XYZ file of C-alpha atoms in Angstrom:
104
model
C 18.215 -6.533 14.724
C 15.775 -3.635 14.561
C 16.112 -1.016 11.864
C 16.779 2.245 13.696
C 16.602 4.448 10.619
C 13.538 6.660 10.755
C 11.049 6.125 7.953
C 9.447 9.055 6.125
C 6.166 9.905 7.911
C 3.884 8.691 5.107
C 5.807 5.421 4.779
C 5.735 4.878 8.567
C 1.963 5.484 8.591
C 1.535 2.968 5.757
C 3.726 0.294 7.343
C 1.990 0.666 10.703
C -1.396 0.246 8.996
C -0.195 -2.877 7.156
C 1.077 -4.342 10.423
C -2.030 -3.372 12.425
C -4.235 -6.286 11.403
C -7.102 -3.838 10.808
C -7.225 -4.352 7.039
C -8.323 -7.494 5.234
C -6.207 -8.241 2.180
C -7.234 -8.743 -1.437
C -5.406 -9.071 -4.736
C -5.507 -7.304 -8.096
C -7.399 -4.175 -6.984
C -7.034 -1.348 -4.485
C -10.276 -2.283 -2.681
C -12.842 -4.942 -3.549
C -15.513 -4.123 -0.980
C -14.036 -6.520 1.581
C -10.267 -6.123 1.477
C -7.427 -3.934 0.268
C -4.211 -4.499 -1.582
C -1.142 -2.921 0.016
C -1.520 0.161 -2.208
C -5.192 0.370 -1.298
C -4.155 0.648 2.342
C -1.761 3.446 1.338
C -4.513 5.255 -0.577
C -6.828 5.018 2.426
C -4.543 5.797 5.363
C -1.937 8.088 3.805
C -3.845 9.818 1.015
C -7.191 9.805 2.829
C -9.298 8.328 0.020
C -12.662 6.820 0.857
C -13.407 3.187 0.038
C -15.812 4.365 -2.665
C -13.076 6.404 -4.348
C -10.610 3.517 -4.527
C -13.138 0.940 -5.733
C -13.396 0.388 -9.469
C -15.682 -1.884 -11.471
C -12.701 -2.955 -13.590
C -11.206 -4.621 -10.473
C -7.984 -2.657 -10.821
C -8.794 0.654 -9.172
C -8.988 4.173 -10.478
C -5.897 5.069 -12.518
C -5.723 8.565 -10.988
C -5.229 7.006 -7.546
C -2.358 4.856 -8.829
C -0.802 7.986 -10.356
C -1.175 9.846 -7.067
C 0.493 6.988 -5.175
C 3.354 6.860 -7.699
C 3.880 10.617 -7.451
C 4.166 10.605 -3.640
C 7.598 11.946 -2.809
C 8.849 9.257 -0.462
C 7.745 6.036 -2.142
C 10.427 4.542 -4.339
C 9.492 2.927 -7.629
C 11.010 -0.349 -6.452
C 8.835 -0.416 -3.296
C 5.759 0.440 -5.393
C 6.460 -2.354 -7.900
C 7.644 -4.954 -5.413
C 4.668 -4.238 -3.138
C 2.234 -4.915 -5.986
C 4.042 -8.113 -6.966
C 4.234 -9.417 -3.416
C 0.599 -8.568 -2.702
C -0.737 -10.173 -5.864
C 1.431 -13.262 -5.310
C -0.135 -13.856 -1.903
C 2.462 -12.420 0.470
C 0.952 -11.104 3.698
C 0.811 -7.470 4.717
C 3.377 -8.362 7.417
C 5.799 -9.624 4.747
C 5.179 -6.520 2.627
C 5.713 -4.222 5.634
C 9.004 -5.993 6.357
C 10.135 -5.447 2.743
C 9.223 -1.760 2.973
C 11.112 -1.299 6.252
C 14.181 -3.017 4.757
C 14.018 -0.813 1.651
C 14.335 2.339 3.749
């Protein structure tokens, strides 16, 4: 059964990007020079950050970007937290996108 509820525009943009296959995936950081975590994809496609801005030598990503993602009006805290957990535990972007769609 397809979810017919319309997603908020920023969430729809994010989910479509996760499902697109255009982004390689990494763990534990927004962007590692080769791949993105699910929040790194959000920072790039929704917030418009460059790869350079979301890369951090500490391998976690710039804290101000995480704060900006958390303050976005339509992303729930549970989706934010569960997305990080799923990503860093090796779930695919497709699985994460499915979780996001089900949450809304």
